[in-house]
Every structure is written in C-alpha cells, then in structure tokens.
mmCIF file of C-alpha atoms in Angstrom:
data_model
loop_
_atom_site.group_PDB
_atom_site.id
_atom_site.type_symbol
_atom_site.label_atom_id
_atom_site.label_comp_id
_atom_site.label_asym_id
_atom_site.label_seq_id
_atom_site.Cartn_x
_atom_site.Cartn_y
_atom_site.Cartn_z
ATOM 1 C CA UNK A 8 -59.210 74.427 -25.406
ATOM 2 C CA UNK A 9 -61.694 71.809 -24.018
ATOM 3 C CA UNK A 10 -65.297 72.543 -23.067
ATOM 4 C CA UNK A 11 -67.167 70.098 -20.721
ATOM 5 C CA UNK A 12 -70.136 70.022 -18.445
ATOM 6 C CA UNK A 13 -67.681 69.568 -15.603
ATOM 7 C CA UNK A 14 -65.990 72.730 -16.622
ATOM 8 C CA UNK A 15 -69.206 74.686 -16.432
ATOM 9 C CA UNK A 16 -70.524 73.183 -13.239
ATOM 10 C CA UNK A 17 -73.842 72.238 -15.034
ATOM 11 C CA UNK A 18 -75.348 68.673 -14.690
ATOM 12 C CA UNK A 19 -77.255 67.964 -17.831
ATOM 13 C CA UNK A 20 -79.044 65.000 -16.517
ATOM 14 C CA UNK A 21 -82.784 65.504 -16.548
ATOM 15 C CA UNK A 22 -82.521 68.989 -18.222
ATOM 16 C CA UNK A 23 -84.788 69.909 -20.864
ATOM 17 C CA UNK A 24 -83.557 70.882 -24.462
ATOM 18 C CA UNK A 25 -84.218 74.548 -23.837
ATOM 19 C CA UNK A 26 -82.071 74.389 -20.479
ATOM 20 C CA UNK A 27 -79.106 72.747 -22.329
ATOM 21 C CA UNK A 28 -79.494 75.385 -25.172
ATOM 22 C CA UNK A 29 -79.586 78.430 -22.718
ATOM 23 C CA UNK A 30 -76.486 77.163 -20.797
ATOM 24 C CA UNK A 31 -74.636 76.750 -24.021
ATOM 25 C CA UNK A 32 -75.643 80.348 -25.234
ATOM 26 C CA UNK A 33 -74.956 82.108 -21.901
ATOM 27 C CA UNK A 34 -71.487 80.328 -21.838
ATOM 28 C CA UNK A 35 -70.571 81.347 -25.305
ATOM 29 C CA UNK A 36 -71.740 85.024 -24.281
ATOM 30 C CA UNK A 37 -68.762 85.052 -21.827
ATOM 31 C CA UNK A 38 -66.376 83.073 -23.992
ATOM 32 C CA UNK A 39 -66.539 84.505 -27.567
ATOM 33 C CA UNK A 40 -64.080 87.419 -26.980
ATOM 34 C CA UNK A 41 -61.435 84.919 -26.194
ATOM 35 C CA UNK A 42 -61.655 82.607 -28.847
ATOM 36 C CA UNK A 43 -61.001 82.614 -32.695
ATOM 37 C CA UNK A 44 -59.748 80.413 -35.638
ATOM 38 C CA UNK A 45 -56.191 81.679 -35.057
ATOM 39 C CA UNK A 46 -56.416 82.515 -31.236
ATOM 40 C CA UNK A 47 -58.063 79.387 -29.260
ATOM 41 C CA UNK A 48 -60.334 76.816 -30.809
ATOM 42 C CA UNK A 49 -62.407 74.959 -28.264
ATOM 43 C CA UNK A 50 -63.647 71.362 -28.685
ATOM 44 C CA UNK A 51 -66.206 69.264 -26.821
ATOM 45 C CA UNK A 52 -65.465 66.796 -23.974
ATOM 46 C CA UNK A 53 -67.446 65.135 -21.302
ATOM 47 C CA UNK A 54 -71.221 65.922 -21.727
ATOM 48 C CA UNK A 55 -70.434 68.304 -24.751
ATOM 49 C CA UNK A 56 -71.154 66.826 -28.208
ATOM 50 C CA UNK A 57 -72.529 67.909 -31.452
ATOM 51 C CA UNK A 58 -75.829 69.383 -30.052
ATOM 52 C CA UNK A 59 -73.980 71.522 -27.448
ATOM 53 C CA UNK A 60 -71.257 72.620 -30.150
ATOM 54 C CA UNK A 61 -74.176 73.579 -32.571
ATOM 55 C CA UNK A 62 -76.015 75.806 -29.782
ATOM 56 C CA UNK A 63 -72.587 77.523 -28.887
ATOM 57 C CA UNK A 64 -71.588 77.978 -32.431
ATOM 58 C CA UNK A 65 -74.882 79.465 -33.195
ATOM 59 C CA UNK A 66 -74.627 82.045 -30.551
ATOM 60 C CA UNK A 67 -71.048 82.740 -31.468
ATOM 61 C CA UNK A 68 -72.220 83.578 -34.996
ATOM 62 C CA UNK A 69 -74.957 85.824 -33.646
ATOM 63 C CA UNK A 70 -72.656 87.601 -31.334
ATOM 64 C CA UNK A 71 -69.957 88.185 -33.938
ATOM 65 C CA UNK A 72 -71.992 88.645 -37.021
ATOM 66 C CA UNK A 73 -69.790 86.211 -39.068
ATOM 67 C CA UNK A 74 -69.604 82.563 -39.368
ATOM 68 C CA UNK A 75 -65.785 81.822 -38.619
ATOM 69 C CA UNK A 76 -66.229 78.056 -39.147
ATOM 70 C CA UNK A 77 -62.849 77.195 -37.718
ATOM 71 C CA UNK A 78 -63.611 78.816 -34.387
ATOM 72 C CA UNK A 79 -65.024 75.566 -32.874
ATOM 73 C CA UNK A 80 -64.566 71.827 -33.899
ATOM 74 C CA UNK A 81 -66.789 68.895 -33.461
ATOM 75 C CA UNK A 82 -69.412 70.861 -35.477
ATOM 76 C CA UNK A 83 -72.108 69.262 -37.562
ATOM 77 C CA UNK A 84 -71.137 68.385 -41.114
ATOM 78 C CA UNK A 85 -74.138 70.567 -42.048
ATOM 79 C CA UNK A 86 -72.058 73.597 -41.064
ATOM 80 C CA UNK A 87 -68.490 72.958 -41.293
ATOM 81 C CA UNK A 88 -67.603 70.021 -39.370
ATOM 82 C CA UNK A 89 -65.643 67.120 -40.416
ATOM 83 C CA UNK A 90 -66.463 63.548 -41.473
ATOM 84 C CA UNK A 91 -65.524 60.928 -38.505
ATOM 85 C CA UNK A 92 -64.985 63.832 -35.905
ATOM 86 C CA UNK A 93 -67.305 61.997 -33.491
ATOM 87 C CA UNK A 94 -65.786 58.526 -34.143
ATOM 88 C CA UNK A 95 -62.046 59.938 -34.130
ATOM 89 C CA UNK A 96 -61.036 59.349 -30.435
ATOM 90 C CA UNK A 97 -62.421 55.911 -30.391
ATOM 91 C CA UNK A 98 -61.178 54.885 -33.812
ATOM 92 C CA UNK A 99 -57.665 56.430 -33.111
ATOM 93 C CA UNK A 100 -57.560 54.558 -29.899
ATOM 94 C CA UNK A 101 -58.070 51.309 -31.571
ATOM 95 C CA UNK A 102 -55.584 52.292 -34.384
ATOM 96 C CA UNK A 103 -52.659 52.954 -32.148
ATOM 97 C CA UNK A 104 -53.543 49.948 -30.109
ATOM 98 C CA UNK A 105 -53.500 47.818 -33.299
ATOM 99 C CA UNK A 106 -49.975 49.204 -34.237
ATOM 100 C CA UNK A 107 -48.742 48.112 -30.859
ATOM 101 C CA UNK A 108 -50.214 44.595 -31.162
ATOM 102 C CA UNK A 109 -48.654 44.123 -34.517
ATOM 103 C CA UNK A 110 -45.255 45.198 -33.351
ATOM 104 C CA UNK A 111 -45.364 43.216 -30.298
ATOM 105 C CA UNK A 112 -46.593 40.029 -32.339
ATOM 106 C CA UNK A 113 -48.708 39.041 -29.353
ATOM 107 C CA UNK A 114 -50.441 36.232 -31.319
ATOM 108 C CA UNK A 115 -47.082 34.067 -30.660
ATOM 109 C CA UNK A 116 -48.459 33.591 -26.981
ATOM 110 C CA UNK A 117 -52.004 32.563 -28.129
ATOM 111 C CA UNK A 118 -53.154 28.986 -28.013
ATOM 112 C CA UNK A 119 -52.882 27.207 -31.360
ATOM 113 C CA UNK A 120 -56.645 27.151 -31.926
ATOM 114 C CA UNK A 121 -56.791 30.969 -31.519
ATOM 115 C CA UNK A 122 -54.172 31.919 -33.892
ATOM 116 C CA UNK A 123 -55.646 31.575 -37.253
ATOM 117 C CA UNK A 124 -55.767 34.943 -38.921
ATOM 118 C CA UNK A 125 -54.617 36.853 -35.971
ATOM 119 C CA UNK A 126 -51.154 37.920 -37.250
ATOM 120 C CA UNK A 127 -53.121 39.843 -40.013
ATOM 121 C CA UNK A 128 -55.828 41.194 -37.771
ATOM 122 C CA UNK A 129 -54.568 41.361 -34.326
ATOM 123 C CA UNK A 130 -57.641 42.067 -32.333
ATOM 124 C CA UNK A 131 -59.357 38.490 -33.527
ATOM 125 C CA UNK A 132 -60.686 36.852 -30.564
ATOM 126 C CA UNK A 133 -59.244 39.080 -28.159
ATOM 127 C CA UNK A 134 -61.564 40.015 -24.877
ATOM 128 C CA UNK A 135 -61.584 43.690 -24.482
ATOM 129 C CA UNK A 136 -62.883 45.630 -21.459
ATOM 130 C CA UNK A 137 -64.065 49.132 -22.334
ATOM 131 C CA UNK A 138 -65.501 51.560 -19.692
ATOM 132 C CA UNK A 139 -67.695 54.400 -20.504
ATOM 133 C CA UNK A 140 -70.726 54.633 -22.952
ATOM 134 C CA UNK A 141 -70.076 58.018 -24.688
ATOM 135 C CA UNK A 142 -68.331 58.716 -28.126
ATOM 136 C CA UNK A 143 -65.126 57.383 -27.209
ATOM 137 C CA UNK A 144 -66.278 54.132 -25.806
ATOM 138 C CA UNK A 145 -68.859 53.618 -28.496
ATOM 139 C CA UNK A 146 -66.834 54.034 -31.546
ATOM 140 C CA UNK A 147 -63.737 52.153 -29.907
ATOM 141 C CA UNK A 148 -66.224 49.344 -29.479
ATOM 142 C CA UNK A 149 -67.389 49.544 -33.041
ATOM 143 C CA UNK A 150 -63.913 49.356 -34.469
ATOM 144 C CA UNK A 151 -62.764 46.520 -32.083
ATOM 145 C CA UNK A 152 -65.776 44.508 -33.061
ATOM 146 C CA UNK A 153 -65.174 45.423 -36.769
ATOM 147 C CA UNK A 154 -61.590 44.027 -36.229
ATOM 148 C CA UNK A 155 -62.754 40.735 -34.625
ATOM 149 C CA UNK A 156 -62.524 41.674 -30.993
ATOM 150 C CA UNK A 157 -64.920 40.678 -28.248
ATOM 151 C CA UNK A 158 -66.189 43.863 -26.331
ATOM 152 C CA UNK A 159 -67.159 42.582 -22.817
ATOM 153 C CA UNK A 160 -68.214 45.863 -21.066
ATOM 154 C CA UNK A 161 -69.538 49.391 -21.061
ATOM 155 C CA UNK A 162 -70.250 51.602 -18.037
ATOM 156 C CA UNK A 163 -71.958 54.973 -17.104
ATOM 157 C CA UNK A 164 -72.059 56.960 -13.742
ATOM 158 C CA UNK A 165 -74.917 54.498 -12.607
ATOM 159 C CA UNK A 166 -73.091 51.142 -13.124
ATOM 160 C CA UNK A 167 -71.621 48.546 -15.591
ATOM 161 C CA UNK A 168 -73.105 46.463 -18.223
ATOM 162 C CA UNK A 169 -71.241 43.318 -19.332
ATOM 163 C CA UNK A 170 -71.387 40.474 -21.610
ATOM 164 C CA UNK A 171 -69.189 37.368 -21.040
ATOM 165 C CA UNK A 172 -69.502 36.127 -24.745
ATOM 166 C CA UNK A 173 -69.193 39.627 -26.085
ATOM 167 C CA UNK A 174 -71.756 42.424 -27.288
ATOM 168 C CA UNK A 175 -73.544 41.643 -30.413
ATOM 169 C CA UNK A 176 -73.728 44.234 -33.296
ATOM 170 C CA UNK A 177 -77.538 44.518 -32.681
ATOM 171 C CA UNK A 178 -76.794 45.293 -28.864
ATOM 172 C CA UNK A 179 -74.168 47.890 -29.898
ATOM 173 C CA UNK A 180 -76.789 49.583 -32.142
ATOM 174 C CA UNK A 181 -79.314 49.333 -29.129
ATOM 175 C CA UNK A 182 -76.542 51.129 -26.889
ATOM 176 C CA UNK A 183 -76.105 53.713 -29.535
ATOM 177 C CA UNK A 184 -79.705 54.565 -29.680
ATOM 178 C CA UNK A 185 -80.073 54.576 -26.001
ATOM 179 C CA UNK A 186 -77.198 56.967 -25.487
ATOM 180 C CA UNK A 187 -77.266 59.210 -28.241
ATOM 181 C CA UNK A 188 -81.091 59.443 -29.056
ATOM 182 C CA UNK A 189 -82.947 58.428 -25.638
ATOM 183 C CA UNK A 190 -80.072 59.699 -23.681
ATOM 184 C CA UNK A 191 -80.918 56.832 -21.061
ATOM 185 C CA UNK A 192 -78.911 54.691 -18.780
ATOM 186 C CA UNK A 193 -77.370 51.347 -19.320
ATOM 187 C CA UNK A 194 -79.756 49.828 -16.693
ATOM 188 C CA UNK A 195 -82.342 50.107 -19.321
ATOM 189 C CA UNK A 196 -80.483 47.227 -21.447
ATOM 190 C CA UNK A 197 -80.130 44.968 -18.340
ATOM 191 C CA UNK A 198 -82.726 42.459 -19.545
ATOM 192 C CA UNK A 199 -80.728 42.022 -23.024
ATOM 193 C CA UNK A 200 -79.724 38.402 -23.925
ATOM 194 C CA UNK A 201 -76.505 37.437 -22.134
ATOM 195 C CA UNK A 202 -76.181 40.711 -20.433
ATOM 196 C CA UNK A 203 -75.683 41.570 -16.853
ATOM 197 C CA UNK A 204 -76.019 44.896 -15.256
ATOM 198 C CA UNK A 205 -73.910 45.835 -11.875
ATOM 199 C CA UNK A 206 -75.442 48.780 -10.343
ATOM 200 C CA UNK A 207 -73.036 51.255 -8.893
ATOM 201 C CA UNK A 208 -70.055 49.287 -9.758
ATOM 202 C CA UNK A 209 -67.045 50.331 -12.060
ATOM 203 C CA UNK A 210 -65.811 47.939 -14.761
ATOM 204 C CA UNK A 211 -62.536 47.600 -13.051
ATOM 205 C CA UNK A 212 -64.062 46.476 -9.732
ATOM 206 C CA UNK A 213 -65.619 43.323 -11.410
ATOM 207 C CA UNK A 214 -62.545 41.176 -11.826
ATOM 208 C CA UNK A 215 -63.412 40.342 -15.423
ATOM 209 C CA UNK A 216 -61.032 38.341 -17.665
ATOM 210 C CA UNK A 217 -59.690 40.304 -20.643
ATOM 211 C CA UNK A 218 -56.746 40.614 -22.972
ATOM 212 C CA UNK A 219 -56.971 44.385 -23.509
ATOM 213 C CA UNK A 220 -58.460 47.154 -21.579
ATOM 214 C CA UNK A 221 -59.637 50.657 -22.994
ATOM 215 C CA UNK A 222 -60.533 52.944 -20.248
ATOM 216 C CA UNK A 223 -62.828 55.467 -21.902
ATOM 217 C CA UNK A 224 -64.792 57.021 -19.024
ATOM 218 C CA UNK A 225 -63.196 59.611 -17.008
ATOM 219 C CA UNK A 226 -60.053 60.910 -15.013
ATOM 220 C CA UNK A 227 -58.627 58.387 -12.379
ATOM 221 C CA UNK A 228 -61.170 55.739 -12.928
ATOM 222 C CA UNK A 229 -58.705 52.912 -12.610
ATOM 223 C CA UNK A 230 -57.279 53.137 -9.100
ATOM 224 C CA UNK A 231 -54.706 50.542 -7.713
ATOM 225 C CA UNK A 232 -57.209 47.882 -6.639
ATOM 226 C CA UNK A 233 -58.760 48.105 -10.147
ATOM 227 C CA UNK A 234 -55.201 47.458 -11.483
ATOM 228 C CA UNK A 235 -54.624 44.571 -9.398
ATOM 229 C CA UNK A 236 -58.061 43.031 -10.578
ATOM 230 C CA UNK A 237 -56.909 43.795 -14.183
ATOM 231 C CA UNK A 238 -53.691 41.923 -13.867
ATOM 232 C CA UNK A 239 -55.393 38.953 -11.977
ATOM 233 C CA UNK A 240 -57.853 38.798 -14.919
ATOM 234 C CA UNK A 241 -55.059 38.273 -17.413
ATOM 235 C CA UNK A 242 -54.934 41.673 -19.069
ATOM 236 C CA UNK A 243 -51.754 42.322 -20.800
ATOM 237 C CA UNK A 244 -52.532 45.425 -22.756
ATOM 238 C CA UNK A 245 -53.931 48.816 -21.492
ATOM 239 C CA UNK A 246 -54.479 51.702 -23.849
ATOM 240 C CA UNK A 247 -56.146 54.875 -22.416
ATOM 241 C CA UNK A 248 -58.964 56.439 -24.414
ATOM 242 C CA UNK A 249 -60.012 58.878 -21.522
ATOM 243 C CA UNK A 250 -57.953 61.720 -20.248
ATOM 244 C CA UNK A 251 -55.668 60.413 -17.679
ATOM 245 C CA UNK A 252 -57.923 57.488 -16.614
ATOM 246 C CA UNK A 253 -55.485 55.656 -14.542
ATOM 247 C CA UNK A 254 -53.967 57.114 -11.272
ATOM 248 C CA UNK A 255 -50.147 57.489 -11.014
ATOM 249 C CA UNK A 256 -49.832 54.564 -8.449
ATOM 250 C CA UNK A 257 -51.958 52.273 -10.841
ATOM 251 C CA UNK A 258 -49.864 53.206 -13.745
ATOM 252 C CA UNK A 259 -46.395 52.304 -12.075
ATOM 253 C CA UNK A 260 -48.112 48.937 -10.931
ATOM 254 C CA UNK A 261 -49.568 48.109 -14.411
ATOM 255 C CA UNK A 262 -46.183 48.812 -16.207
ATOM 256 C CA UNK A 263 -44.916 45.992 -13.920
ATOM 257 C CA UNK A 264 -47.648 43.583 -14.982
ATOM 258 C CA UNK A 265 -48.836 44.262 -18.619
ATOM 259 C CA UNK A 266 -46.873 44.002 -21.695
ATOM 260 C CA UNK A 267 -48.252 46.955 -23.402
ATOM 261 C CA UNK A 268 -49.325 50.356 -21.660
ATOM 262 C CA UNK A 269 -50.123 53.294 -24.041
ATOM 263 C CA UNK A 270 -50.728 56.453 -22.145
ATOM 264 C CA UNK A 271 -53.604 58.814 -22.831
ATOM 265 C CA UNK A 272 -51.372 61.536 -24.337
ATOM 266 C CA UNK A 273 -50.729 59.209 -27.198
ATOM 267 C CA UNK A 274 -53.615 56.809 -27.340
ATOM 268 C CA UNK A 275 -56.450 59.273 -27.417
ATOM 269 C CA UNK A 276 -54.948 61.862 -29.664
ATOM 270 C CA UNK A 277 -57.334 61.007 -32.501
ATOM 271 C CA UNK A 278 -59.888 63.397 -31.419
ATOM 272 C CA UNK A 279 -57.745 66.375 -31.297
ATOM 273 C CA UNK A 280 -55.981 65.242 -34.365
ATOM 274 C CA UNK A 281 -59.255 64.999 -36.255
ATOM 275 C CA UNK A 282 -60.153 68.658 -34.887
ATOM 276 C CA UNK A 283 -56.945 69.747 -36.624
ATOM 277 C CA UNK A 284 -58.086 68.057 -39.692
ATOM 278 C CA UNK A 285 -61.345 69.876 -39.312
ATOM 279 C CA UNK A 286 -59.567 73.181 -39.056
ATOM 280 C CA UNK A 287 -57.512 72.454 -42.129
ATOM 281 C CA UNK A 288 -60.682 71.801 -44.057
ATOM 282 C CA UNK A 289 -62.381 75.036 -42.797
ATOM 283 C CA UNK A 290 -59.179 76.960 -43.665
ATOM 284 C CA UNK A 291 -59.212 75.608 -47.050
ATOM 285 C CA UNK A 292 -62.907 75.513 -47.651
ATOM 286 C CA UNK A 293 -62.597 71.808 -48.512
ATOM 287 C CA UNK A 294 -64.847 68.865 -47.250
ATOM 288 C CA UNK A 295 -63.063 65.527 -47.201
ATOM 289 C CA UNK A 296 -64.947 62.034 -47.389
ATOM 290 C CA UNK A 297 -65.067 59.703 -44.648
ATOM 291 C CA UNK A 298 -62.403 57.590 -46.400
ATOM 292 C CA UNK A 299 -60.054 60.463 -46.800
ATOM 293 C CA UNK A 300 -60.265 61.253 -43.014
ATOM 294 C CA UNK A 301 -60.021 57.874 -41.945
ATOM 295 C CA UNK A 302 -56.882 57.457 -44.070
ATOM 296 C CA UNK A 303 -55.308 60.519 -42.430
ATOM 297 C CA UNK A 304 -56.184 59.569 -38.915
ATOM 298 C CA UNK A 305 -54.880 56.082 -39.256
ATOM 299 C CA UNK A 306 -51.588 57.548 -40.627
ATOM 300 C CA UNK A 307 -51.471 59.952 -37.680
ATOM 301 C CA UNK A 308 -52.029 57.459 -34.942
ATOM 302 C CA UNK A 309 -49.413 55.141 -36.710
ATOM 303 C CA UNK A 310 -46.945 57.823 -36.684
ATOM 304 C CA UNK A 311 -47.697 58.673 -32.965
ATOM 305 C CA UNK A 312 -46.958 55.078 -32.098
ATOM 306 C CA UNK A 313 -43.916 54.819 -34.233
ATOM 307 C CA UNK A 314 -42.509 57.994 -32.575
ATOM 308 C CA UNK A 315 -43.000 56.882 -28.997
ATOM 309 C CA UNK A 316 -41.750 53.461 -29.749
ATOM 310 C CA UNK A 317 -38.610 54.635 -31.624
ATOM 311 C CA UNK A 318 -37.780 57.299 -28.634
ATOM 312 C CA UNK A 319 -38.131 54.615 -25.990
ATOM 313 C CA UNK A 320 -35.922 52.427 -27.915
ATOM 314 C CA UNK A 321 -33.164 55.163 -28.435
ATOM 315 C CA UNK A 322 -33.169 56.000 -24.693
ATOM 316 C CA UNK A 323 -32.777 52.214 -23.787
ATOM 317 C CA UNK A 324 -36.281 51.745 -22.482
ATOM 318 C CA UNK A 325 -37.981 49.498 -25.066
ATOM 319 C CA UNK A 326 -41.768 49.225 -24.820
ATOM 320 C CA UNK A 327 -41.903 52.091 -22.207
ATOM 321 C CA UNK A 328 -44.362 54.068 -24.420
ATOM 322 C CA UNK A 329 -45.181 56.347 -21.461
ATOM 323 C CA UNK A 330 -41.482 57.404 -21.344
ATOM 324 C CA UNK A 331 -41.312 57.334 -25.124
ATOM 325 C CA UNK A 332 -44.317 59.709 -25.617
ATOM 326 C CA UNK A 333 -43.130 62.061 -22.792
ATOM 327 C CA UNK A 334 -39.661 62.330 -24.100
ATOM 328 C CA UNK A 335 -40.665 62.693 -27.609
ATOM 329 C CA UNK A 336 -42.891 65.545 -26.642
ATOM 330 C CA UNK A 337 -40.480 67.217 -24.711
ATOM 331 C CA UNK A 338 -37.703 67.054 -27.318
ATOM 332 C CA UNK A 339 -39.981 68.287 -29.961
ATOM 333 C CA UNK A 340 -40.802 71.419 -27.741
ATOM 334 C CA UNK A 341 -36.870 71.760 -26.742
ATOM 335 C CA UNK A 342 -36.005 71.680 -30.479
ATOM 336 C CA UNK A 343 -38.523 74.287 -31.460
ATOM 337 C CA UNK A 344 -37.414 76.699 -28.384
ATOM 338 C CA UNK A 345 -33.824 76.178 -29.330
ATOM 339 C CA UNK A 346 -34.319 77.018 -32.970
ATOM 340 C CA UNK A 347 -36.360 80.227 -32.131
ATOM 341 C CA UNK A 348 -33.628 81.457 -30.008
ATOM 342 C CA UNK A 349 -35.637 81.251 -26.864
ATOM 343 C CA UNK A 350 -32.951 79.201 -24.971
ATOM 344 C CA UNK A 351 -29.734 81.049 -24.310
ATOM 345 C CA UNK A 352 -27.575 77.916 -23.130
#
C-alpha cells in the first residue's frame, strides 16, 4: 500500500507542524485495523516522508499498544527503519539505468574526446534531465553526479530550475536543505550562479538538450508534446523514476525515437525493494549497514534489468524493456497460479 497527500486530499503547503501531525494521527485512526506486518504494509509517496511516517507509526503504537515495527516502511533508523530507504528509489533508478547503458555500450556513439573512461563509468559526461525535487529526484541526482554525469534540471509544482553546465555539488546540497529543512520552493535558488528559473514551466516543455531523461515528479508529466521536445533535444535514454510519469501516447512515440526506454514498474522498484529489505530486517531484528543495503539494492536492480532484457530477447523483441518487464511479471504470476492449482486448464 502507498500513502500520499494526494490519497488523503490534504495539501501540506503552508500547514503547520501540528496540522500535519494531526492529519497523520487521524488518518491512522481509520487505517490501523486494516494493516499489519503480515497483512498490508504501507509506505510513503508524494508528500509523505519520514516525518509523516513517524507520526503515523507513533499513533499506530498508541492505538495497538505494541510496537510492530514491520507495519510501516520508510521509518526513521531510530525506530526500525532501514539505512538508505530515502535514497533507494533514486539510487535504484540510476543503478538500473547504468546496467542498460553498460549493455547498450552507448559510448560507441560518443565523440572521441568524450569516450575516455566512459566504458567503465557509463554516466561520465552525459547530460541528464531530472524532473521533481523530492526524494527520488534528489538522490537520483546525487548518484548521477557521483558517477560523473551532469544534472541539468530539477522542478517543483511552481516551475523548473536548470543549469546548462550542470548543477554543482554545493548547489545540490543547497537544494537538499531547501527542500528537506526549509521546505521551500525552487524559485528561492533562482539567483544561483549559472542557474535559470522557469516559472510555471515543466522540464519537458523547455526543449533542453540531453542524453538521458529521468522523470521523477508525478504521473503523466511527460505528454506527447514533451516527448517530441525530448527527441528533438537528442535524448536517447528515458528511465522512469516516478509512477507512470509518461502518458501512453508519449511512451509509444518515445519507443520509436529513443534507444533505451525503461518503464517505471522496473526502473523505480528500488524503493519498494528496500521497503522489503526493511521488513526483512524488522522480522529478523537486524540492522544492516548502508553498505550492506546498497549492495543488496544494486543486486536487485541489476537482476530486474537482466530479467526484463532476457525476456524481451526470448520473445523476439530485443531492447523492448517495457514488453520484457510486463511479460516477465505476467509469467511469474502465471507460473505461481498454475503451481498452486488455481488454473484448471
């Protein structure tokens, strides 16, 4: 299960800490009978992060009279949360994209002067468009920059912030503080060196040149017009960090224009995968280090890519990772149903 401010109809903008806490506690009063470590385990989503999960978990404990750490994921590491859970979706998105880049060997198509070291580090020198500025966008950007890529953009509901030369490490730290501590708007960074703010405009409306696009904001953010502009800007790889951020018609168009398209069901699985790792730690009363979780997360994303890639190949549709992910998921469910005797044919 996923909990978001959209699902509750509550707009957190401008609300006090007490108002947010009261909303979380009242929401849990209606929810707690329907969840449990072996029943349904909610996690956060848009507008619901560690703060909100903490308030909901606290109310759950008060109502139930027992801790049940595995009832929610995304908790603070102070009370049963997993290391790297906030980073997981963004890091996982970059890990699976990196696997695709390695397999595709895209550096063959780069100018000679850009090839040095790229075979070993496939993000080196690539221009990467990122939408959103929440957890997924922040940590995807952090990992892309760590791997040598240039992050060109971020966005929020008020507009987009871009840097033609790529955001610096200091600017990324400023964005982290702005969004996670001040809970401010990207417009507050508009005066930064080399930064341009585009009020009321989405990243995909700007026609920016890029190699890789990582939509990390919200559902249906890339529509057909935005897909056209991505293709015109030279984008050849799209990997979805948000849930279904590309409309169906935009997906159909992009699959005819880009070399690599990784759908959300595969690309953003790192978050829910690390929620499963958090549940495993809770059940076993273990606390893994960041390094241990990171290795497991990377392995999971590598396996997801390999499965989607192999399945697409087996059905004669090489590099159709959308088909590969769909077919692999269907086959897994089909085989399980058949083995349990639910299918009578």
